[in-house]
CSV table of C-alpha atoms in Angstrom, one decimal:
chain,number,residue,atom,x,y,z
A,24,UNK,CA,25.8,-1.0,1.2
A,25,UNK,CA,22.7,-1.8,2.5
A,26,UNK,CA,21.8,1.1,4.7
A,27,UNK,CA,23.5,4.9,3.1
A,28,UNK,CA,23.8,7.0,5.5
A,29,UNK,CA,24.3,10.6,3.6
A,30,UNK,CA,26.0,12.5,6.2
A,31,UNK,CA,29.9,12.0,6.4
A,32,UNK,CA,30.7,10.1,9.0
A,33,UNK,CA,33.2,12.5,10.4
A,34,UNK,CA,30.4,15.1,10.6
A,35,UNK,CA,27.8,12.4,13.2
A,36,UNK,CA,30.8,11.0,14.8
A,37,UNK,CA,30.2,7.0,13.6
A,38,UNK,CA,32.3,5.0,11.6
A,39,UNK,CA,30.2,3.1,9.2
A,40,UNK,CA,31.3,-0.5,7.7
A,41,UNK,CA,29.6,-3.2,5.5
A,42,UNK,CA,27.0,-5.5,7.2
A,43,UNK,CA,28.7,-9.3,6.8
A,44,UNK,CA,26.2,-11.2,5.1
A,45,UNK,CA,24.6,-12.7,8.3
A,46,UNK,CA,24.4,-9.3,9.6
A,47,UNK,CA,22.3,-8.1,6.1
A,48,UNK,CA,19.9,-11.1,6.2
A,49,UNK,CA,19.2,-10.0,10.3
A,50,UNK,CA,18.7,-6.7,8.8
A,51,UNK,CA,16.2,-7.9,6.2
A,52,UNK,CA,14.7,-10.2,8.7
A,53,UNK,CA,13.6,-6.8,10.5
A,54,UNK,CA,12.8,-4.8,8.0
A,55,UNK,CA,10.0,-7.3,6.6
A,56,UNK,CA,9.0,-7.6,10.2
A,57,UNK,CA,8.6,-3.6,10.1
A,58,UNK,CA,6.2,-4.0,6.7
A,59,UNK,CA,4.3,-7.0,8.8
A,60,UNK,CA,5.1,-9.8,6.1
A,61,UNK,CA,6.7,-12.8,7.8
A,62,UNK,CA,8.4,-13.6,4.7
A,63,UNK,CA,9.7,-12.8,1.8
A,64,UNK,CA,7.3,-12.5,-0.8
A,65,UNK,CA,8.3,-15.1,-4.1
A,66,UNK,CA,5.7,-13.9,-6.4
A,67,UNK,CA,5.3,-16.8,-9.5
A,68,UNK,CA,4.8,-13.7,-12.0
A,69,UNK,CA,7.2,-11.8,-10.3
A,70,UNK,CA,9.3,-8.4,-11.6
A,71,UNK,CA,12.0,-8.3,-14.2
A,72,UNK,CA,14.6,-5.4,-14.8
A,73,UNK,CA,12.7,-4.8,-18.2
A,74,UNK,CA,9.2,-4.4,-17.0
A,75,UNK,CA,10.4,-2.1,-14.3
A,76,UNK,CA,11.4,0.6,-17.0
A,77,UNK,CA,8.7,-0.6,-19.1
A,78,UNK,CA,4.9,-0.1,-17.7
A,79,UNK,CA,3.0,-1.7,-21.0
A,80,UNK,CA,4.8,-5.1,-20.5
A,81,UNK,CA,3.2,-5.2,-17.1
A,82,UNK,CA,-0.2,-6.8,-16.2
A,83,UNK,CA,-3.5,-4.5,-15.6
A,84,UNK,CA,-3.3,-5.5,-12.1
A,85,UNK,CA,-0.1,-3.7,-11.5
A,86,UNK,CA,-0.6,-1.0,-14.0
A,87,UNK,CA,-4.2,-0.3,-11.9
A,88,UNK,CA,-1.9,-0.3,-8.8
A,89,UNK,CA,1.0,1.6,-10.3
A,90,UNK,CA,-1.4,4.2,-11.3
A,91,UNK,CA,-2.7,4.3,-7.5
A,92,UNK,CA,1.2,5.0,-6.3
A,93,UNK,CA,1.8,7.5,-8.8
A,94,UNK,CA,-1.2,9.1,-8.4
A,95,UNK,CA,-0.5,9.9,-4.6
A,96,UNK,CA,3.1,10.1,-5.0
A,97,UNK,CA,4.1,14.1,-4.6
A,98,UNK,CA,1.2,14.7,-2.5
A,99,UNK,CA,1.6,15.1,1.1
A,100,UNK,CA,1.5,11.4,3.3
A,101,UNK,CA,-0.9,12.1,4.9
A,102,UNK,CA,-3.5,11.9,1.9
A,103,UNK,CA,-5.9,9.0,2.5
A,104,UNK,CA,-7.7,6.1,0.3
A,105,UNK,CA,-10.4,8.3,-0.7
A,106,UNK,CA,-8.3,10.3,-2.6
A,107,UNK,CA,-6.0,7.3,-4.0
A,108,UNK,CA,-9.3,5.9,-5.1
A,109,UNK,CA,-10.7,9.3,-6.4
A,110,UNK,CA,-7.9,9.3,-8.7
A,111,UNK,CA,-7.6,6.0,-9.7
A,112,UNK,CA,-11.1,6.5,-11.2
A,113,UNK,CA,-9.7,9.4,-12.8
A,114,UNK,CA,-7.4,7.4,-14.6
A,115,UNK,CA,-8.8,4.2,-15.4
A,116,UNK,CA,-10.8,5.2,-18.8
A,117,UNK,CA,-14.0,3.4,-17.4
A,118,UNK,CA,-17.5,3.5,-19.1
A,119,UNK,CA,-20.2,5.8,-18.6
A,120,UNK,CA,-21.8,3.3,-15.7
A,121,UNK,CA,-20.7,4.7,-12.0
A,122,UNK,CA,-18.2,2.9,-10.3
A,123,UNK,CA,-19.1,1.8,-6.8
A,124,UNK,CA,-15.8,3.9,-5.6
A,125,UNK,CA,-16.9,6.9,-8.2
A,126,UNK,CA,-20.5,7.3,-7.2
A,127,UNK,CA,-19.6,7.1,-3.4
A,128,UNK,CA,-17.1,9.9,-3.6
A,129,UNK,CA,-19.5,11.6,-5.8
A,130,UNK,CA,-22.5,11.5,-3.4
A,131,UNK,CA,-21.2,11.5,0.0
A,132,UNK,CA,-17.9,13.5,0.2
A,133,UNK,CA,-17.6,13.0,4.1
A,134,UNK,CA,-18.0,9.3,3.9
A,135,UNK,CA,-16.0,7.1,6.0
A,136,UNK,CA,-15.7,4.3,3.8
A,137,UNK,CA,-12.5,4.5,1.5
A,138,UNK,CA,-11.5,7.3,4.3
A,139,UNK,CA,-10.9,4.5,6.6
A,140,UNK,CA,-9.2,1.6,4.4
A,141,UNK,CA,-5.7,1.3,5.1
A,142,UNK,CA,-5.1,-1.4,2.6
A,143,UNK,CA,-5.5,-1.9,-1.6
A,144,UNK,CA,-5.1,-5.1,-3.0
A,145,UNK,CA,-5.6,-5.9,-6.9
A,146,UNK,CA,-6.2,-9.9,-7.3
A,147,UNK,CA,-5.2,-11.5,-11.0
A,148,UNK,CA,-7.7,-13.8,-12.6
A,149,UNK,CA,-6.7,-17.8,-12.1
A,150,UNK,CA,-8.5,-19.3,-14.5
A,151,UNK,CA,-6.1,-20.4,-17.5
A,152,UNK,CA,-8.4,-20.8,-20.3
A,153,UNK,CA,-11.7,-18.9,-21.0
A,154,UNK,CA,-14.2,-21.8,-20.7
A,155,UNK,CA,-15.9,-20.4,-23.5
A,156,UNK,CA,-14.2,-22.9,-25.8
A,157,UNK,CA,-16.6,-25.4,-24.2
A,158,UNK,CA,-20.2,-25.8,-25.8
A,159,UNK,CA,-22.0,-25.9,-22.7
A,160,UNK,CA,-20.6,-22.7,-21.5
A,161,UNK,CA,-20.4,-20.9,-24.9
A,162,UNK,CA,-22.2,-17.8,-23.5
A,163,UNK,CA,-20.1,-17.5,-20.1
A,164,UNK,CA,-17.1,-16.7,-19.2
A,165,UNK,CA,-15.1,-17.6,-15.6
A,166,UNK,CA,-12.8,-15.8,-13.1
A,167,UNK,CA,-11.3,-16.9,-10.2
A,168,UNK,CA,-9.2,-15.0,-7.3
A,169,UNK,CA,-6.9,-16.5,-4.4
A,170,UNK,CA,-8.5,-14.4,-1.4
A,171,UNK,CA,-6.9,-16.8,1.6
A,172,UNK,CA,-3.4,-15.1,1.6
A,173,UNK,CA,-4.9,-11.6,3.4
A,174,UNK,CA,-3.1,-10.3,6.3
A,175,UNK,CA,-4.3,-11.1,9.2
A,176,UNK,CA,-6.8,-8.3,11.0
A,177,UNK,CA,-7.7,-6.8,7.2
A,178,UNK,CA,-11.3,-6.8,6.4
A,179,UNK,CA,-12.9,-5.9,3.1
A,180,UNK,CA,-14.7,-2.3,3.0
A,181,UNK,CA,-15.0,-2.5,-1.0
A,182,UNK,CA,-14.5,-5.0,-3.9
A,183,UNK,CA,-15.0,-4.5,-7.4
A,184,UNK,CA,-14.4,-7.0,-10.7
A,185,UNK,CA,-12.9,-5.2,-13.5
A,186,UNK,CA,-13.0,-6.4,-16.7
A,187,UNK,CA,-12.4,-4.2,-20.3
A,188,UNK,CA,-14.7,-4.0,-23.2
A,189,UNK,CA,-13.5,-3.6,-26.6
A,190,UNK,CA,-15.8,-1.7,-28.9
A,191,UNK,CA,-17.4,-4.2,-31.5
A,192,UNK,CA,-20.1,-3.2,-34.1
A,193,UNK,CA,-20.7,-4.9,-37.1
A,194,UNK,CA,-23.9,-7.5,-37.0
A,195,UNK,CA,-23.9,-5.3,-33.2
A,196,UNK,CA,-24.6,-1.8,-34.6
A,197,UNK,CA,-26.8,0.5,-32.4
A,198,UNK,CA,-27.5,-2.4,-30.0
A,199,UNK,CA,-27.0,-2.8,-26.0
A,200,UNK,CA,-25.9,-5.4,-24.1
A,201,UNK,CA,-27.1,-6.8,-20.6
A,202,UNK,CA,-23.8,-7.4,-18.8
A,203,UNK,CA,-24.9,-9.9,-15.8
A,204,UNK,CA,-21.9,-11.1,-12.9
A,205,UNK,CA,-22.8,-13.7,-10.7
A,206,UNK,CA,-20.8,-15.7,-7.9
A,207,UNK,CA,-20.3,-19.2,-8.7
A,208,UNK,CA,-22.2,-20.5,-5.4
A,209,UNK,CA,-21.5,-24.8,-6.2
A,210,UNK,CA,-19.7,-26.5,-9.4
A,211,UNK,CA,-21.2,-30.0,-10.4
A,212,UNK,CA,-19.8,-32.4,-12.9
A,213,UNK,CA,-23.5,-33.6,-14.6
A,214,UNK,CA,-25.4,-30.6,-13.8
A,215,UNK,CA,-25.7,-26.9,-14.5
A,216,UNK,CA,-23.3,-25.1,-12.0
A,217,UNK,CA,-26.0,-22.7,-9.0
A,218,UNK,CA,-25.1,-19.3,-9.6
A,219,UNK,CA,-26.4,-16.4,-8.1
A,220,UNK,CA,-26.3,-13.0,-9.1
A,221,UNK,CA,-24.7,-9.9,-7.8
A,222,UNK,CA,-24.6,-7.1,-10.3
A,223,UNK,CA,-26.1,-6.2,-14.1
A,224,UNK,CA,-24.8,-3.4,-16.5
A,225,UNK,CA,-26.2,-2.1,-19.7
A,226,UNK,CA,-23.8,-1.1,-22.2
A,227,UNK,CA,-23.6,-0.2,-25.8
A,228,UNK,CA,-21.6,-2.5,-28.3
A,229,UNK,CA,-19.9,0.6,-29.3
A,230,UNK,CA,-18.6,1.2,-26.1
A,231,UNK,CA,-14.9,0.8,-24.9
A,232,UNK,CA,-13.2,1.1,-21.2
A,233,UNK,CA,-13.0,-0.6,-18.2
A,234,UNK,CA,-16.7,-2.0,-16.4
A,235,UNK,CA,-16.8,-2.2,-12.7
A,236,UNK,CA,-19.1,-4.4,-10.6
A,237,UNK,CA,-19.6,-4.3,-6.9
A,238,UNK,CA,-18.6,-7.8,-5.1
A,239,UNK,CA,-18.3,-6.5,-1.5
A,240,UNK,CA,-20.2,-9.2,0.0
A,241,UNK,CA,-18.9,-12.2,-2.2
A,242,UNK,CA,-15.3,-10.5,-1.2
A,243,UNK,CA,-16.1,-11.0,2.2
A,244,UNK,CA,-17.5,-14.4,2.1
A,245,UNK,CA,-14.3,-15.5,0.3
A,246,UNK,CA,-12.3,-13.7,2.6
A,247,UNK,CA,-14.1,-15.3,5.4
A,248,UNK,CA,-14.8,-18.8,3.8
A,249,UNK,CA,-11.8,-19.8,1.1
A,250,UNK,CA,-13.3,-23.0,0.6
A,251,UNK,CA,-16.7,-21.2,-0.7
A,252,UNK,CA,-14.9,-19.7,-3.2
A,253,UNK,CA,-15.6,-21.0,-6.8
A,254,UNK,CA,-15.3,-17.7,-8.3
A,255,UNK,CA,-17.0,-15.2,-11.0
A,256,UNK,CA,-18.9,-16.0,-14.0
A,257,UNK,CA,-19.9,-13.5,-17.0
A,258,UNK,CA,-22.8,-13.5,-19.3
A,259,UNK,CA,-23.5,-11.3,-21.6
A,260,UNK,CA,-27.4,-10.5,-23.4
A,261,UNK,CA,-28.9,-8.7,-25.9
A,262,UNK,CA,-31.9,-6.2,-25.4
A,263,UNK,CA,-34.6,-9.0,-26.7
A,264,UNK,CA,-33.0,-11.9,-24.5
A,265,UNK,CA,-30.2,-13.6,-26.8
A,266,UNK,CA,-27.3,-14.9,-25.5
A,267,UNK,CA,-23.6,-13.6,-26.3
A,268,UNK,CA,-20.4,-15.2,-26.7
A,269,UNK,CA,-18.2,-12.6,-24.5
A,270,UNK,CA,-15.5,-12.5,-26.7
A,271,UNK,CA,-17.6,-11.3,-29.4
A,272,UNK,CA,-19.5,-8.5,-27.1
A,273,UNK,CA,-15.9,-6.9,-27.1
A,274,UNK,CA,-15.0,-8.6,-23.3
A,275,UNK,CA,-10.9,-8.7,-23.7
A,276,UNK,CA,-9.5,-12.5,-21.8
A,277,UNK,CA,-6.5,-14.3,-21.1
A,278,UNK,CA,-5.7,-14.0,-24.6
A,279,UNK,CA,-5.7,-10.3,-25.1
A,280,UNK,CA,-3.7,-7.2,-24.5
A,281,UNK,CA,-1.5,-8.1,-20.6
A,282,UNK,CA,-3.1,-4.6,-20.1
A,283,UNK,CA,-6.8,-5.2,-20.0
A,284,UNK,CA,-6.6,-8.5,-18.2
A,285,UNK,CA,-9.9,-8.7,-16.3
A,286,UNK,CA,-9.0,-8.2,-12.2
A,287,UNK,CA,-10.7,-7.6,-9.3
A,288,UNK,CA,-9.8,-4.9,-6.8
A,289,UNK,CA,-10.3,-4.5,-3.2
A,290,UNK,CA,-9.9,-2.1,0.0
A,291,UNK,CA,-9.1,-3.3,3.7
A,292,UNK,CA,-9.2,-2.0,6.9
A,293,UNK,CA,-7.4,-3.1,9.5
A,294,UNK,CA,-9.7,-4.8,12.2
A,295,UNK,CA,-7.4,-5.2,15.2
A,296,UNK,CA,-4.1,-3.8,16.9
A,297,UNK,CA,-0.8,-5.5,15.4
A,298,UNK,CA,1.4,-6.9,18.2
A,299,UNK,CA,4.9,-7.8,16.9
A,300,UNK,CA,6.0,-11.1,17.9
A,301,UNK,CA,8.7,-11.2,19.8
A,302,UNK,CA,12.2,-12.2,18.2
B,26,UNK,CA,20.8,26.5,40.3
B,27,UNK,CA,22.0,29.8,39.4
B,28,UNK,CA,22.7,29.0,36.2
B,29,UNK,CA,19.1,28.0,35.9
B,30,UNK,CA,17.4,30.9,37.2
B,31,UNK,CA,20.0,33.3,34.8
B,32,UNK,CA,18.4,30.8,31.7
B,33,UNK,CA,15.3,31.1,33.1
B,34,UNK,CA,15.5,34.8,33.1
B,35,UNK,CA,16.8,35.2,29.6
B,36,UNK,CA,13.9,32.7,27.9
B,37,UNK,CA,11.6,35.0,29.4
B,38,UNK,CA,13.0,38.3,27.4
B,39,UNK,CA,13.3,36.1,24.4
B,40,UNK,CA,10.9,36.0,21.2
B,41,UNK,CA,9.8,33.0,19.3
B,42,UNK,CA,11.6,35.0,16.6
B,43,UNK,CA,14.7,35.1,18.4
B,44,UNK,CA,15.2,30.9,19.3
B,45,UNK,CA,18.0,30.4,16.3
B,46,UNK,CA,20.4,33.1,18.0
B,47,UNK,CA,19.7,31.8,21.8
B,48,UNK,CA,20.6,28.5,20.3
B,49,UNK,CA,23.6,29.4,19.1
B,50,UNK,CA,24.7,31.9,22.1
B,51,UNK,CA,24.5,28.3,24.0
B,52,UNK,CA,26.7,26.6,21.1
B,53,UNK,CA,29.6,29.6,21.7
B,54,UNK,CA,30.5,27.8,25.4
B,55,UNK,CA,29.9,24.3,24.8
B,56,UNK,CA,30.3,24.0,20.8
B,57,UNK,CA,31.6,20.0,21.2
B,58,UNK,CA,28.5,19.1,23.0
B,59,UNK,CA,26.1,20.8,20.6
B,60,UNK,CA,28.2,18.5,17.8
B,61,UNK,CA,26.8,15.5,20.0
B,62,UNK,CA,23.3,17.2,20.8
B,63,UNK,CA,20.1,14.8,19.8
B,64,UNK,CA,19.0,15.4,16.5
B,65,UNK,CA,17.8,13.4,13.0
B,66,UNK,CA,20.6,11.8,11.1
B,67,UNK,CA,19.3,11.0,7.3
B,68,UNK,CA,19.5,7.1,6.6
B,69,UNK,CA,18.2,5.3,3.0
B,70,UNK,CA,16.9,2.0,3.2
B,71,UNK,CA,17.5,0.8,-0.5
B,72,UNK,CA,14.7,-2.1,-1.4
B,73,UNK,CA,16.8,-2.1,-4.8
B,74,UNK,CA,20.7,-2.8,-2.2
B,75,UNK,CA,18.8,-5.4,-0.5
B,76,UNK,CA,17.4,-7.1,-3.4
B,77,UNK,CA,14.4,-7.3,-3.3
B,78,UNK,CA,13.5,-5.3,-6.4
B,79,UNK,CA,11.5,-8.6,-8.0
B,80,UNK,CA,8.6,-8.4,-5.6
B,81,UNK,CA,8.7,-4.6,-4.3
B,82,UNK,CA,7.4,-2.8,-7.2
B,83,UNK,CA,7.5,0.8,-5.5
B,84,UNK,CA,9.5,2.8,-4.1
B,85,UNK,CA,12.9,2.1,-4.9
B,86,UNK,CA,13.3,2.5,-1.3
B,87,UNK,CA,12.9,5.6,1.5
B,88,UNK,CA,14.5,8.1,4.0
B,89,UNK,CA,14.0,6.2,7.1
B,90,UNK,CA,16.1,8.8,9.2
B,91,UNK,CA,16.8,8.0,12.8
B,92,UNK,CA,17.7,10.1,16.1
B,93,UNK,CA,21.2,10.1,17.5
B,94,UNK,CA,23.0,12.0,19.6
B,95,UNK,CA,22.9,13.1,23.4
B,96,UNK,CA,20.1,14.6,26.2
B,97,UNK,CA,22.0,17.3,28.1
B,98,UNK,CA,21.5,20.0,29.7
B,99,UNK,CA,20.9,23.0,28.7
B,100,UNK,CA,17.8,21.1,26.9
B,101,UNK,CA,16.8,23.9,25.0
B,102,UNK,CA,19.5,23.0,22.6
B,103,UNK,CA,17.8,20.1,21.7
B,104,UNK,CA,14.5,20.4,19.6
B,105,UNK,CA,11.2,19.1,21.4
B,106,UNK,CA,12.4,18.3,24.6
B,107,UNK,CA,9.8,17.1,26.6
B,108,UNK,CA,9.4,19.0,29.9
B,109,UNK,CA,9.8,15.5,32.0
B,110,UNK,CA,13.5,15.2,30.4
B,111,UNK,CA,14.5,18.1,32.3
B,112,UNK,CA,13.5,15.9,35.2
B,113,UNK,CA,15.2,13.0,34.0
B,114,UNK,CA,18.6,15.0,33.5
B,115,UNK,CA,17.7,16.3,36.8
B,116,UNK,CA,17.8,12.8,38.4
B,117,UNK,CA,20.8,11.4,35.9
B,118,UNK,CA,23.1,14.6,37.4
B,119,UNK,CA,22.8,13.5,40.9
B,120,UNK,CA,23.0,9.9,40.5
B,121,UNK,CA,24.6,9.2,37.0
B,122,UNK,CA,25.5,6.1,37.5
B,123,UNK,CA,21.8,4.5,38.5
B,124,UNK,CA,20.1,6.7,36.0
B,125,UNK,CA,20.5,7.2,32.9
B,126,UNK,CA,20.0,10.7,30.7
B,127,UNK,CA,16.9,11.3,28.3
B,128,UNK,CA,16.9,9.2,25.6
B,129,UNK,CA,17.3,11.4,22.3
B,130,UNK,CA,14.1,9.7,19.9
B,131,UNK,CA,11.6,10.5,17.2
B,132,UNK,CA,8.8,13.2,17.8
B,133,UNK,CA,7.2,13.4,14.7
B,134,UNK,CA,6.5,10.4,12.2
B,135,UNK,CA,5.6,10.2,8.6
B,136,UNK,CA,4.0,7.4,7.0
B,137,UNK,CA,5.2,5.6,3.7
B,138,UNK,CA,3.2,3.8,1.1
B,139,UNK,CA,4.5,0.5,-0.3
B,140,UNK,CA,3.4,-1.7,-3.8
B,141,UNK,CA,4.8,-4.9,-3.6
B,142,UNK,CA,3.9,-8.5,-4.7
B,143,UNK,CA,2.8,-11.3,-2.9
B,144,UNK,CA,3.7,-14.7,-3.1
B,145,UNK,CA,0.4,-15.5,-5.5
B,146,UNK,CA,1.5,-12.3,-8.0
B,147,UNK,CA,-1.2,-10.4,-6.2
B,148,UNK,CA,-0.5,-6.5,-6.0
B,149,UNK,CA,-0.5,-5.2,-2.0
B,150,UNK,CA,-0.5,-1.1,-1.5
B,151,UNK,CA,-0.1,-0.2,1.6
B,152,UNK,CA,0.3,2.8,3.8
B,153,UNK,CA,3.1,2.1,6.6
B,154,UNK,CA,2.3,4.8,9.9
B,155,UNK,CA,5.7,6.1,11.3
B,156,UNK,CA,8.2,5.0,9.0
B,157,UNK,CA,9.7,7.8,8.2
B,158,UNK,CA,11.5,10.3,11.5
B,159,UNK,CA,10.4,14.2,11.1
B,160,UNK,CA,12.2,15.5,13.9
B,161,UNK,CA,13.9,14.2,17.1
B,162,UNK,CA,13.6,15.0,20.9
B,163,UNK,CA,14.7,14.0,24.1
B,164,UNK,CA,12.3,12.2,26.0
């Protein structure tokens, strides 16, 4: 049942029968050899029937890429990243600050860099609990990606962190924030972790959507160098210098809405020929 | 070789236009070889039939296709013959049991774009090149 072949079998001149068992998992063997996975993929957080028919019970990492699928779906195959990406920013109800992928497609239409990615992979935040519960790190907040299961031959062309703000007024009323992302560089038990910083965005407390930050390079260093990866932190500022819990600046965590789950998103290209290995 | 030169002859007073009707002039005296003539045969690879519906996440599967059938002459039955296969039938007519005919395969590709999980819940989109068959020839 495997394979359906639509045409009676009179009409091509085969007989068709069901694979035995053996025969399927050959058939399976080859067909994740065709998508280049040498395995079956056993995702922790894997798919259930419900979620399926039900997008809002799924995660904002899949929705992000769902919304990429669709988005191309219907249009001709041959459609490339830059248009996947085009759309996706489209759909992703994110603030007035340019994307990285929005303000390259905006400025330089015959770019080759989403043109040439052949690869988009969404990454879902690792760290359990927002550390935020902890004194010391009151006014940050912590993210960290598994980069070391790439296929091999894909290198990053983009990477951004997305992470959704609430809108929160209040004792915040007609003020701006100072959103500041830096890559967590060394972690020490007695001593302030060394940080360095990749990206800052001003926002209003008012405002509400997905913000996007650049991390191509700390992507690649990840990609490159696992073991240098100690991931993201968040802090958040007013105008006159004061620091912010994030929760409170409107930044949604592990314990909001499965939909605005902070994630980070990236695009590949492949850097060498795929040989199949012989079976 | 008369044969030949009478085909050769009558593609010449042909039209682009005209290609269906020539095709089917040659069906008229050899209709059980045209039945066996290269050309796609539609085949669905269900994700969802071989189970693996908890880690792909889209599509619920595709039209793989694939070419079957036989390289004969006259190869103008067959779509996209390539002008070499007319060599090859040459060569498999006077020695068929050394050489064999044109093989009947894909000429035109089309890709497919998968979402799937990984084994860390990590979303993968990716575009597969020639996974789909478009159209069939004899090579």
């Amino acid at each position: 049942g495997t394979l359906v072949d639509r045409r009676s079998s009179v009409d091509s001149g085969f007989l068709y029968r069901r694979l035995k068992s053996h025969e399927k998992r050959e058939m399976q063997k080859e067909i994740l050899s065709i998508l280049g996975l040498p395995h079956r993929p056993r995702p922790v957080h894997g798919l259930s029937p419900a979620q399926l028919n039900q997008p809002a019970k799924l995660n904002s990492a899949p929705l992000f890429m769902l919304d990429l699928y669709n988005a191309m779906s219907g249009q001709d195959q041959g459609m490339d990243l830059k248009d996947w990406s085009h759309r996706a920013t489209l759909h992703s109800h994110q603030l007035k600050v340019k994307s990285l992928l929005g303000s390259h497609l905006g400025s330089v239409q015959d770019s080759a860099f989403l043109s040439d990615a052949d690869m988009v992979m969404s990454f879902v935040n690792l760290v359990e609990h927002d550390k935020e519960l902890s004194p010391r790190l009151w006014h940050h907040r912590e993210f960290k990606f598994n980069l070391s299961q790439i296929p091999e031959g894909e290198a990053v062309t983009a990477a951004e962190f997305r992470i959704y703000k609430d809108c929160v007024l209040g004792s915040f009323e007609n003020q701006t924030f100072l959103i500041s992302i830096y890559q967590v560089l060394a972690e020490h038990r007695n001593r302030e972790t060394n940080i360095f910083l990749l990206d800052t965005q001003t926002v209003w407390a008012s405002d509400e959507g997905w913000l996007e930050f650049d991390i191509t390079a700390t992507s690649n260093l990840w990609v490159m160098n696992p073991r240098h990866n100690f991931g993201l932190q968040l802090k958040v500022e007013t105008k006159d210098g004061r620091n912010v819990n994030t929760k409170a600046a409107g930044f949604v965590g592990r314990d909001g809405p499965y939909d605005k789950q902070p994630f980070m998103v990236a695009f590949f290209k492949a850097s060498e020929v795929h040989l199949r290995t012989t079976r | 070789s008369a044969t030949s030169k009478r085909k050769n002859q009558n593609r010449n007073r042909y039209t682009q236009a005209q290609d269906v009707t020539r095709v089917s002039s040659i069906t008229d005296y050899n209709s059980s070889e045209l039945k066996t003539a290269c050309r796609k045969h539609e085949l669905y690879v269900s994700f969802q039939d071989l189970g693996w519906q908890d880690w792909i996440i889209a599509p619920k599967g595709y039209a793989a296709n694939y070419c079957g059938g036989e390289c004969s002459f006259p190869l103008n039955a067959h779509m996209n013959a390539t002008n070499h296969a007319i060599v090859q039938t040459l060569v498999h007519l006077m020695n068929p049991d050394y050489v064999p005919k044109p093989c009947c395969a894909p000429t035109k590709l089309n890709a497919i774009s998968v979402l799937y999980f990984d084994d860390n819940s990590n979303v993968i989109l990716k575009k597969y090149r020639n996974m789909v068959v478009r159209a069939c020839g004899c090579h």
